Short mmCIF file of C-alpha atoms and ligand atoms in Angstrom, two decimals:
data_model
loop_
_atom_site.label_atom_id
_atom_site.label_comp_id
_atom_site.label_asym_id
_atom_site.label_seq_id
_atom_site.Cartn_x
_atom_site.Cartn_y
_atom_site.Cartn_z
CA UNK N 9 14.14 -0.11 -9.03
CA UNK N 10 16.54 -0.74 -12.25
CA UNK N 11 15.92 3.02 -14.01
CA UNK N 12 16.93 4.43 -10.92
CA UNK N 13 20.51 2.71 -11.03
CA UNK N 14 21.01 4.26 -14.49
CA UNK N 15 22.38 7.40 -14.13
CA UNK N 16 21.87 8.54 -17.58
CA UNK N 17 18.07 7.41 -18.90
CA UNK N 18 17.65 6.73 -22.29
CA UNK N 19 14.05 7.44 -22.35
CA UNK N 20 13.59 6.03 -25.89
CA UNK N 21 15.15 3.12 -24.47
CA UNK N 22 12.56 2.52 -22.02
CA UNK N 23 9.75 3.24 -23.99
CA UNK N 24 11.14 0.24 -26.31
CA UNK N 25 11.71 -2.10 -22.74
CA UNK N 26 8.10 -1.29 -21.83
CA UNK N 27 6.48 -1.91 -25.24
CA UNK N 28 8.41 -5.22 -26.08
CA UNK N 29 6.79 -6.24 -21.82
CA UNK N 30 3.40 -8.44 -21.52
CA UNK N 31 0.14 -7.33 -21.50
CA UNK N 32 0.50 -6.89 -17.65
CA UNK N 33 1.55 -4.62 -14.82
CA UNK N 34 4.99 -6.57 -15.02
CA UNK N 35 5.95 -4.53 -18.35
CA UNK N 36 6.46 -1.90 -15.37
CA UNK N 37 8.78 -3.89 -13.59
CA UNK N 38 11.73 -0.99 -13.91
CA UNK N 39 9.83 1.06 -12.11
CA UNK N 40 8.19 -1.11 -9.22
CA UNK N 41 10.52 -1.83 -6.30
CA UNK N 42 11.40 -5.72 -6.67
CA UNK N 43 15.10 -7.02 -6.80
CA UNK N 44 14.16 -10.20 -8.62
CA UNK N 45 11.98 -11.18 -11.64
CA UNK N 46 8.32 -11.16 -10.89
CA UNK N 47 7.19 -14.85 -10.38
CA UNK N 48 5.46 -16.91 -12.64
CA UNK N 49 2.43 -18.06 -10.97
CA UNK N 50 0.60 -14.58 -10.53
CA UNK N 51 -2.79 -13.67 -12.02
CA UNK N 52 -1.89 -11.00 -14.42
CA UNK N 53 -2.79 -7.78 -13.13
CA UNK N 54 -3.11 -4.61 -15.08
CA UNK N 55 -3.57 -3.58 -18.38
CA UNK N 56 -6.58 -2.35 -18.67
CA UNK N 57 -8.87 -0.59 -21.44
CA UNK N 58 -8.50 3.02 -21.54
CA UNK N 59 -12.12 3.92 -23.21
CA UNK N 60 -12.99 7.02 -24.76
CA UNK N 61 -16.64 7.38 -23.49
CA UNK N 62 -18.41 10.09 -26.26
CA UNK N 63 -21.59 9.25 -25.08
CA UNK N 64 -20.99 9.85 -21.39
CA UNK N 65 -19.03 13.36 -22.44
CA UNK N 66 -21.78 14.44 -24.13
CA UNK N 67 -24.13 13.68 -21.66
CA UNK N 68 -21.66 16.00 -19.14
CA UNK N 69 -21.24 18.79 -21.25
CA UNK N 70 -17.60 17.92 -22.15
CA UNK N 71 -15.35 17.38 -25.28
CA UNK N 72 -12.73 14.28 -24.26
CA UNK N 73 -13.53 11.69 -21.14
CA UNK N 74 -11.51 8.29 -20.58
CA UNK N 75 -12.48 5.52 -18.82
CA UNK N 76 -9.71 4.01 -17.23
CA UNK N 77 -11.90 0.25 -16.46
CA UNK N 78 -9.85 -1.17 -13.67
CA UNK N 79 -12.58 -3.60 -13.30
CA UNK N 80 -10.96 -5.64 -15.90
CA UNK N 81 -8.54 -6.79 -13.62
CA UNK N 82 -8.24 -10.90 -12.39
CA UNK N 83 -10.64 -10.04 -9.89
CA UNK N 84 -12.59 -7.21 -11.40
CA UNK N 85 -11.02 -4.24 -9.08
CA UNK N 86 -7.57 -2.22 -8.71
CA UNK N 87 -6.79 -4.42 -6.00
CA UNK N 88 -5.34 -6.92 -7.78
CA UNK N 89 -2.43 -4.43 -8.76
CA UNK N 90 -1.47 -3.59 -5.59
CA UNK N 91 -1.48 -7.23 -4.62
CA UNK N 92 0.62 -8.39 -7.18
CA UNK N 93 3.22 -6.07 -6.36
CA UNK N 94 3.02 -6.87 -2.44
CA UNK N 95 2.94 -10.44 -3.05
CA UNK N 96 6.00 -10.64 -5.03
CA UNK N 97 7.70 -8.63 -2.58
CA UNK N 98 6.86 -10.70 -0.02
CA UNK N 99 7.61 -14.07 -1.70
CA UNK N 100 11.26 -12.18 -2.02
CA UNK N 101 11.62 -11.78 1.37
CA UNK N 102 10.73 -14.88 2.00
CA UNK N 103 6.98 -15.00 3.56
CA UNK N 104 4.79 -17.86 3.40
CA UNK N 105 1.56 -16.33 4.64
CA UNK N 106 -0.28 -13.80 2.69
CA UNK N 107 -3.00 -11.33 4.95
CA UNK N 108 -4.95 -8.12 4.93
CA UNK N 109 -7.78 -6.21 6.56
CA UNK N 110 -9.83 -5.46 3.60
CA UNK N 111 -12.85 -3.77 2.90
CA UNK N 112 -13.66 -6.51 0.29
CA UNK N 113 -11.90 -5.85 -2.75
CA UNK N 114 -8.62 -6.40 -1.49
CA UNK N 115 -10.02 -9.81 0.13
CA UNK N 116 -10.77 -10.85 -2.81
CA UNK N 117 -7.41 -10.21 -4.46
CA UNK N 118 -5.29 -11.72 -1.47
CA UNK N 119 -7.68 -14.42 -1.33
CA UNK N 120 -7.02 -15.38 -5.02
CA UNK N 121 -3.54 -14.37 -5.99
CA UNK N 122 -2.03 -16.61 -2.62
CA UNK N 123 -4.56 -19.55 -4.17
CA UNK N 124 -2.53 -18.93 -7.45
CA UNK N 125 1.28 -18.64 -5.96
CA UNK N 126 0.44 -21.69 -3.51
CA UNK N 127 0.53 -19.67 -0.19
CA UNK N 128 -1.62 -19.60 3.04
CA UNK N 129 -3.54 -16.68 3.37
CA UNK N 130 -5.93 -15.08 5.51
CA UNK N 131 -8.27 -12.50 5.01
CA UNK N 132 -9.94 -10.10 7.62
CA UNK N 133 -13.24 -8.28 6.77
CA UNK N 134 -16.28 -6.54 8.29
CA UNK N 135 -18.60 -9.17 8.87
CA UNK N 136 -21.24 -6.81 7.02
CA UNK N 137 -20.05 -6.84 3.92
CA UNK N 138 -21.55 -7.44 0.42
CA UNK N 139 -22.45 -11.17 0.18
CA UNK N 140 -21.22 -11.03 -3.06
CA UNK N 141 -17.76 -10.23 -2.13
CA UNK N 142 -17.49 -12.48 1.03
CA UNK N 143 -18.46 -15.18 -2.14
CA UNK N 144 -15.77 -14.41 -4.11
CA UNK N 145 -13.56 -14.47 -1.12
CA UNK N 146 -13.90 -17.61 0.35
CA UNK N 147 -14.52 -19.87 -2.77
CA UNK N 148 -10.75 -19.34 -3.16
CA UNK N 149 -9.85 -21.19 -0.08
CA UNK N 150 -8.49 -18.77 2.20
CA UNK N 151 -8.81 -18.15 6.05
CA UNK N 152 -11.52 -15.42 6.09
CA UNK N 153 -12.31 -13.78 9.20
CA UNK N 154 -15.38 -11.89 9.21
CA UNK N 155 -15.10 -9.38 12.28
CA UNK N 156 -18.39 -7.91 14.17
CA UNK N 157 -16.44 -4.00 13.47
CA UNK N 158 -16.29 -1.30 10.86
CA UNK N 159 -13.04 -1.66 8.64
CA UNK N 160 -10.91 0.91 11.07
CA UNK N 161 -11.72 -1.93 13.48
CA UNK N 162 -10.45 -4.72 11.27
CA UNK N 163 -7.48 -2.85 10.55
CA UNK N 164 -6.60 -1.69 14.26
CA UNK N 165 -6.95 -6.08 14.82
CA UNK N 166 -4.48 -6.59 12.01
CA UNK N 167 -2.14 -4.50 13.26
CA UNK N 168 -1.91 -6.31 16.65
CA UNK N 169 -2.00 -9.54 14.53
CA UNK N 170 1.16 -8.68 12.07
CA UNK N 171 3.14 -7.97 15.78
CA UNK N 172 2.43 -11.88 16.79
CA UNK N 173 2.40 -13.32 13.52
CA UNK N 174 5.17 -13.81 10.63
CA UNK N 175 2.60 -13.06 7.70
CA UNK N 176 2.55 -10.45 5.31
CA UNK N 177 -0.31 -7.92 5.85
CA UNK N 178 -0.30 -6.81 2.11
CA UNK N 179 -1.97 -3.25 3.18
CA UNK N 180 0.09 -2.71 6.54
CA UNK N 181 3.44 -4.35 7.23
CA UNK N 182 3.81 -4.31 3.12
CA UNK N 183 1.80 -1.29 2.41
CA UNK N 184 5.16 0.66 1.18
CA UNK N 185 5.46 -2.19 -1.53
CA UNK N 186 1.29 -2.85 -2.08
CA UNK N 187 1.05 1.42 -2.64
CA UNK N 188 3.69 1.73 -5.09
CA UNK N 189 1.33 -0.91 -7.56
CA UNK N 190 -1.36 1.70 -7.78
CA UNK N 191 1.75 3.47 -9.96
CA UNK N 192 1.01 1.79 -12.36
CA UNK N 193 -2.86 2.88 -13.17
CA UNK N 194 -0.40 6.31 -14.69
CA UNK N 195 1.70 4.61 -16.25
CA UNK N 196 -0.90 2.38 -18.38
CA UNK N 197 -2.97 5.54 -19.13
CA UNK N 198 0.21 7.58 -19.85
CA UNK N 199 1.30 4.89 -22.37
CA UNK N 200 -2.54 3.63 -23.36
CA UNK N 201 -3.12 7.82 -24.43
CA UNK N 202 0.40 7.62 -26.46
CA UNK N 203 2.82 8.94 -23.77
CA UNK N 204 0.62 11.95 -23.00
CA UNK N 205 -0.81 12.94 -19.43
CA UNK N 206 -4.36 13.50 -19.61
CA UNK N 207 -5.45 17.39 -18.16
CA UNK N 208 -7.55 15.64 -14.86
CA UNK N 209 -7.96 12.31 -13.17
CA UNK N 210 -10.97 11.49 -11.06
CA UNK N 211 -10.51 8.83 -8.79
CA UNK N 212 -11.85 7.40 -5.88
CA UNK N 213 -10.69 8.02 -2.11
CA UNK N 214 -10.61 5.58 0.63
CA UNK N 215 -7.62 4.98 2.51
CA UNK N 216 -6.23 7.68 0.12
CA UNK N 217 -3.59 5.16 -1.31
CA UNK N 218 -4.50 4.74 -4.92
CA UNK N 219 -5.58 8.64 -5.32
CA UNK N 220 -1.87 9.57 -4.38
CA UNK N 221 0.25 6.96 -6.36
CA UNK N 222 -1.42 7.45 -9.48
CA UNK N 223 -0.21 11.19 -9.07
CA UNK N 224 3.33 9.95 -8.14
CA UNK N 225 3.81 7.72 -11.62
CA UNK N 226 3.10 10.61 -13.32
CA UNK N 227 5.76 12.72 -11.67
CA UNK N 228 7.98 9.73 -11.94
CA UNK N 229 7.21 9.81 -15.89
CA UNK N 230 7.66 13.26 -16.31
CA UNK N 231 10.99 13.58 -14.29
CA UNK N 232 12.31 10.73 -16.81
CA UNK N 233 11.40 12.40 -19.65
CA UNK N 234 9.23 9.22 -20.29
CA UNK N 235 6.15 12.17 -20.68
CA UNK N 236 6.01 15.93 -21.05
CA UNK N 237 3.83 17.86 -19.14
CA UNK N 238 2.64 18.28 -15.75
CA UNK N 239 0.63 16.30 -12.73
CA UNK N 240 -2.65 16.19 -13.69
CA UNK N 241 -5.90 18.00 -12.04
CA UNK N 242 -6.14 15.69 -9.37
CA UNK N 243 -9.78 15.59 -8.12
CA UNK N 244 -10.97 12.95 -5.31
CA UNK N 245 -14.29 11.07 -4.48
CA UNK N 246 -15.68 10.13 -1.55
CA UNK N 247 -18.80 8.96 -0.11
CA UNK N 248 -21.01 11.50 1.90
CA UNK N 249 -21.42 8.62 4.84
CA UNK N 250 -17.32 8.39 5.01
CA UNK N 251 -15.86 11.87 3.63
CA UNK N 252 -13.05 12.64 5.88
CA UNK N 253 -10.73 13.90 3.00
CA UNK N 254 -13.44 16.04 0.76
CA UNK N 255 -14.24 17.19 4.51
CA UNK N 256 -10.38 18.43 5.70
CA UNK N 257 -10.47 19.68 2.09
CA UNK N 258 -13.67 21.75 2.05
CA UNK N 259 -12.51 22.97 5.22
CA UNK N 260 -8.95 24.33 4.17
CA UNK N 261 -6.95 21.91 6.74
CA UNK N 262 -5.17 18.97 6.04
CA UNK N 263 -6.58 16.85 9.12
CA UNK N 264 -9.17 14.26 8.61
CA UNK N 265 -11.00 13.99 11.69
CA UNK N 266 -12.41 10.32 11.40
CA UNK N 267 -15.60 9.32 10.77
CA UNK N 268 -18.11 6.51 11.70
CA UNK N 269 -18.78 5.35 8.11
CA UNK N 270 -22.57 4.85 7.00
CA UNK N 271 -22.48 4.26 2.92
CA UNK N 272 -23.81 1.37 0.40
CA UNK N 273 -19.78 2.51 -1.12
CA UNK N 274 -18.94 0.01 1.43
CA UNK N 275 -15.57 -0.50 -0.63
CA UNK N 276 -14.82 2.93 0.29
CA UNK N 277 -15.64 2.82 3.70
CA UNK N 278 -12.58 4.25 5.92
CA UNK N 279 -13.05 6.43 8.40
CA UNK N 280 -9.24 6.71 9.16
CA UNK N 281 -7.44 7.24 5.79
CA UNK N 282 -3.88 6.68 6.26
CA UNK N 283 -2.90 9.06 3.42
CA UNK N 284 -6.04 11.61 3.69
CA UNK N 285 -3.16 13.99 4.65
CA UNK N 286 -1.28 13.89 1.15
CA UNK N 287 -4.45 13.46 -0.59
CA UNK N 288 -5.74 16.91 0.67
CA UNK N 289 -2.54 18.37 -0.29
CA UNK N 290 -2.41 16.67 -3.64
CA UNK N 291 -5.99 17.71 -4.38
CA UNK N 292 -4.52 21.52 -3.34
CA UNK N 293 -1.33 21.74 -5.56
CA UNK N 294 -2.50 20.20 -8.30
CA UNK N 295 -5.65 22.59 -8.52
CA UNK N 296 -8.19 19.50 -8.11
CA UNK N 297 -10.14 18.97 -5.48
CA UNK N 298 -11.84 16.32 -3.30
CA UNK N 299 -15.66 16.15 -3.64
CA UNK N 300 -18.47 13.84 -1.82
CA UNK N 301 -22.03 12.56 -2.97
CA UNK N 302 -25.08 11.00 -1.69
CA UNK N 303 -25.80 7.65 -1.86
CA UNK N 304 -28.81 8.54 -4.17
CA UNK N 305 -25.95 10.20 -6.34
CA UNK N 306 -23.74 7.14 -6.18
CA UNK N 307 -26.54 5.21 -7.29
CA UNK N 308 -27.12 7.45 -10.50
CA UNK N 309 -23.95 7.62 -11.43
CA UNK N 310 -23.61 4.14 -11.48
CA UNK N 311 -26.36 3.69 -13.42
CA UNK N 312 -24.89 7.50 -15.66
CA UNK N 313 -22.34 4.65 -16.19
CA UNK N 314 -23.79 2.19 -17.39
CA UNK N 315 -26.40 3.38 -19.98
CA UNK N 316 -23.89 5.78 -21.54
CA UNK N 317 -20.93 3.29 -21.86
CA UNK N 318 -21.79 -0.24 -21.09
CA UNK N 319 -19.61 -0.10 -17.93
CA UNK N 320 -21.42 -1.73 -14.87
CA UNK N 321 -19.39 -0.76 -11.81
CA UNK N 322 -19.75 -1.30 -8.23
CA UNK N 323 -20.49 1.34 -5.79
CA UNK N 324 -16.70 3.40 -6.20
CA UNK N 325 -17.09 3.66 -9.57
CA UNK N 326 -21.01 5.39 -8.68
CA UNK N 327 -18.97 7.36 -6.53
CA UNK N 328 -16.47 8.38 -9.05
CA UNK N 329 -18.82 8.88 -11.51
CA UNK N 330 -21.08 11.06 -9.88
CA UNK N 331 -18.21 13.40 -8.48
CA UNK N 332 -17.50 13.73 -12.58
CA UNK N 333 -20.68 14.73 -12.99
CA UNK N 334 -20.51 17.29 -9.76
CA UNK N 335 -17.60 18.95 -11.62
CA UNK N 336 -19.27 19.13 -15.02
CA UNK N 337 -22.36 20.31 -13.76
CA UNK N 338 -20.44 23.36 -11.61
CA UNK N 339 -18.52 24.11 -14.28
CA UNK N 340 -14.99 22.80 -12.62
CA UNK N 341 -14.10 21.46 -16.13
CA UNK N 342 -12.91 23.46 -19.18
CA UNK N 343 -14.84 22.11 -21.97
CA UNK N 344 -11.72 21.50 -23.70
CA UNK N 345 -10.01 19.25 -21.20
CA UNK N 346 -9.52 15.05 -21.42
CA UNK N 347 -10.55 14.03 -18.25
CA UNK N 348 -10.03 10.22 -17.66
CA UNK N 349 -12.35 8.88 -14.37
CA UNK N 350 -10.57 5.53 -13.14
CA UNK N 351 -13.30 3.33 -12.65
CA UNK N 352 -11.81 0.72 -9.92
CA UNK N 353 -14.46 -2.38 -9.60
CA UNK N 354 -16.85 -4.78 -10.72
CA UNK N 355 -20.60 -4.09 -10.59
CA UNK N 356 -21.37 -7.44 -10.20
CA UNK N 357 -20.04 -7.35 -6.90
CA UNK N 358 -22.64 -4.57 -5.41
CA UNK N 359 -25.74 -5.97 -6.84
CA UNK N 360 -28.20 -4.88 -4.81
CA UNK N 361 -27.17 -1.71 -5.15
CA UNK N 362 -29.15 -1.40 -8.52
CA UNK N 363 -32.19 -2.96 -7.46
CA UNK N 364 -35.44 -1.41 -8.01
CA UNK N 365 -33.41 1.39 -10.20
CA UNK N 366 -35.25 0.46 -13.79
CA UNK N 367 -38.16 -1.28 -14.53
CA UNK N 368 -38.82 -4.86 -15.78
CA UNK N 369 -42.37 -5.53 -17.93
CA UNK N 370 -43.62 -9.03 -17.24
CA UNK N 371 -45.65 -10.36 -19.35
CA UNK N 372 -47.78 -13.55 -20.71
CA UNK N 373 -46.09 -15.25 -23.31
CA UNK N 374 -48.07 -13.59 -26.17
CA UNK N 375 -47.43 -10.91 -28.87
CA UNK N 376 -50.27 -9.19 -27.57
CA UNK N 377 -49.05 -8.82 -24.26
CA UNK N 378 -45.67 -8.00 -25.67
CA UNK N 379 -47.41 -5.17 -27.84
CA UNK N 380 -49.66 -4.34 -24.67
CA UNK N 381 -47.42 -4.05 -22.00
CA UNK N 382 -43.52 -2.71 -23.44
CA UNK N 383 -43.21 0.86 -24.54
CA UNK N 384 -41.84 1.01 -28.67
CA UNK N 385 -43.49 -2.56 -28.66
CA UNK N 386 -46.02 -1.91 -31.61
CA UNK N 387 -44.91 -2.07 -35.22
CA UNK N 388 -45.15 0.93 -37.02
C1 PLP G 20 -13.15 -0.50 -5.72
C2 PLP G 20 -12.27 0.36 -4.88
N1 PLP G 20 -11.94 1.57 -5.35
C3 PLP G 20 -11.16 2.39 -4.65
C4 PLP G 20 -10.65 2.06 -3.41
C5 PLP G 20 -9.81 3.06 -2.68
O1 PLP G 20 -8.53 2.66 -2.42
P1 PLP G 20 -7.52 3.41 -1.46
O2 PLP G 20 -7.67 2.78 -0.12
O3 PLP G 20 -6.21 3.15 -2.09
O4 PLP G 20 -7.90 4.87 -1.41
C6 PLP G 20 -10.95 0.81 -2.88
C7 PLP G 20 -10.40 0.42 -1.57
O5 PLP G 20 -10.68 -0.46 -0.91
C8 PLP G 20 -11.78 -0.08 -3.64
O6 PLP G 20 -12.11 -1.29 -3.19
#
């Protein structure tokens, strides 16, 4: 990392390096841990809109909430951050073969970014995943495995895989590198809120990954001087089918016994979180928590979403979503606070999710069926 061979940090000076960057994760380059320029042939990931969402406050009982819309990215989730990062890192050292075990987000990130850098890839999934995101998967060209297992399965074959195999799992022999691009979700809404930390995050939990390193570029910030203030509330949201982490949490221990997951937030479905540990104790010391809903929940808060800002996620932005609204609704949040939720993929990709959740009026193609039929329809 270059800041952390200066010995003296001119934090005015970085603000200026950062600013004068593209309108990318790469303006974060000082603080993400390559030794050579990013390449040139990457999707650019990151840089986001931070939205103030009024409507959806209001709606919650609140005064200030952000929407951090990480669906904005190349391939409409957060994935493509943490890609970017591990794929660079990777071309460094030399690989030619890009890989993860994914549970269909990331696929679609590997699957695209090695299509744009010109390397092999290959792409593990469950073979039950949303047909929408095995589509946007394979139409890039990549090697994609679809294995008859839950994602702890697919991950348990990687591993065995990366021992025979000279490729670079992005989320297991590069995971150190692929983590530290989550980093940078803080730093945009650090620098996106004008250098300020925002009072609470809400952000989704699966492997635990993201939900940790968005707490650890804040740190970073503050310890440069970059921001004032401290770590954020840090609360986490899970799925009720696949809760390991709200579940160690709720029952004071940091062990996440794992789970058989059974969710529609099939992007957040892993029973094994590698990080649950620090996420419990994140959740702890920052005074957050981590919090689970019901599919039924997921499913309104997507839709919460939606009709109050415009923002169609997929199923871990239901999740997050709802787990806001948990907090409101108990009272968890001083009226007072800014909250930002970090809203991490595309709705398009979990259609079906939505189905049968509003009504359509079909009608003849007359004005008297139009009048008939659609509430508001007749003129005043
Ligand atoms: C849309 C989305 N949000 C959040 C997550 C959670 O990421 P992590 O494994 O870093 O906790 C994932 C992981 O696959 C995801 O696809």
């Amino acid at each position: 990392m270059a800041y952390a061979a200066t010995t003296d940090v001119d934090a005015e000076e970085l603000r200026r390096r950062i600013q004068a960057g593209p309108h990318s994760l790469w303006r974060y380059r000082d603080f993400l841990p390559l030794t050579q320029a990013p390449p040139r042939d990457t999707l650019p990931a990151g840089w986001t809109p931070l939205l103030r969402a009024d409507r959806l406050a209001e709606r919650l009982g609140l005064r200030e909430v952000w929407i951090k819309n990480d669906a904005a990215n190349p391939t409409h989730s957060f994935k493509d951050r943490v890609v970017a990062v591990a794929l660079a890192r990777a071309k460094e050292l030399g690989f030619q073969t890009i890989a993860c075990a994914s549970t269909g987000n990331l696929a679609n990130a590997v699957a695209a970014h090695a299509a744009a850098a010109g390397l092999d890839s290959y792409v593990l999934i469950p073979s039950n995943l949303e047909e929408q995101k095995i589509l946007a998967t394979g139409v890039y060209g990549t090697h994609l495995v679809a294995v008859r297992g839950n994602y702890d399965d697919v991950n348990r074959l990687c591993t065995e895989i990366a021992g025979e195999h000279e490729w670079a799992f992005v989320n297991i022999n590069m995971r150190p590198y692929y983590s530290e691009g989550s980093k940078t979700i803080a730093y945009e809404i650090a620098e996106q809120l004008g250098w300020a930390i925002p009072d609470r995050i809400v952000a989704p939990i699966a492997s635990g990954s993201l939900f940790t390193k968005v707490a650890k570029g804040f740190e970073e910030w503050i310890e440069l001087g970059l921001v004032n203030g401290t770590v954020p509330t840090m609360n986490g949201a899970q799925a009720a089918g696949c809760s390991p982490v709200a579940t160690a949490f709720a029952e004071g221990t940091d062990i996440c016994r794992p789970v058989k997951p059974d969710t529609i937030a099939k992007s957040l479905a892993i029973g094994n979180p590698a990080d649950g540990p620090y996420a419990v104790e994140l959740a702890r010391r920052t005074g957050g928590g981590v919090d689970s809903v019901t599919d039924d929940e997921i499913r309104a808060g997507i839709k919460l979403l939606a009709e109050t800002t415009g923002i169609f996620t997929e199923t871990a932005g239901g999740v997050t979503t709802a787990v806001l609204a948990k907090l409101a609704e108990r009272g968890d949040i001083d009226p007072g606070e800014r909250v930002v939720a970090v809203i991490t993929g595309e709705g398009l990709k979990t259609l079906d999710v939505v189905r049968d959740t509003f009504e359509t009026y079909e009608i003849d193609a007359t004005y008297e069926a139009f009048e008939a039929k659609v509430p508001g329809a007749v003129a005043a």
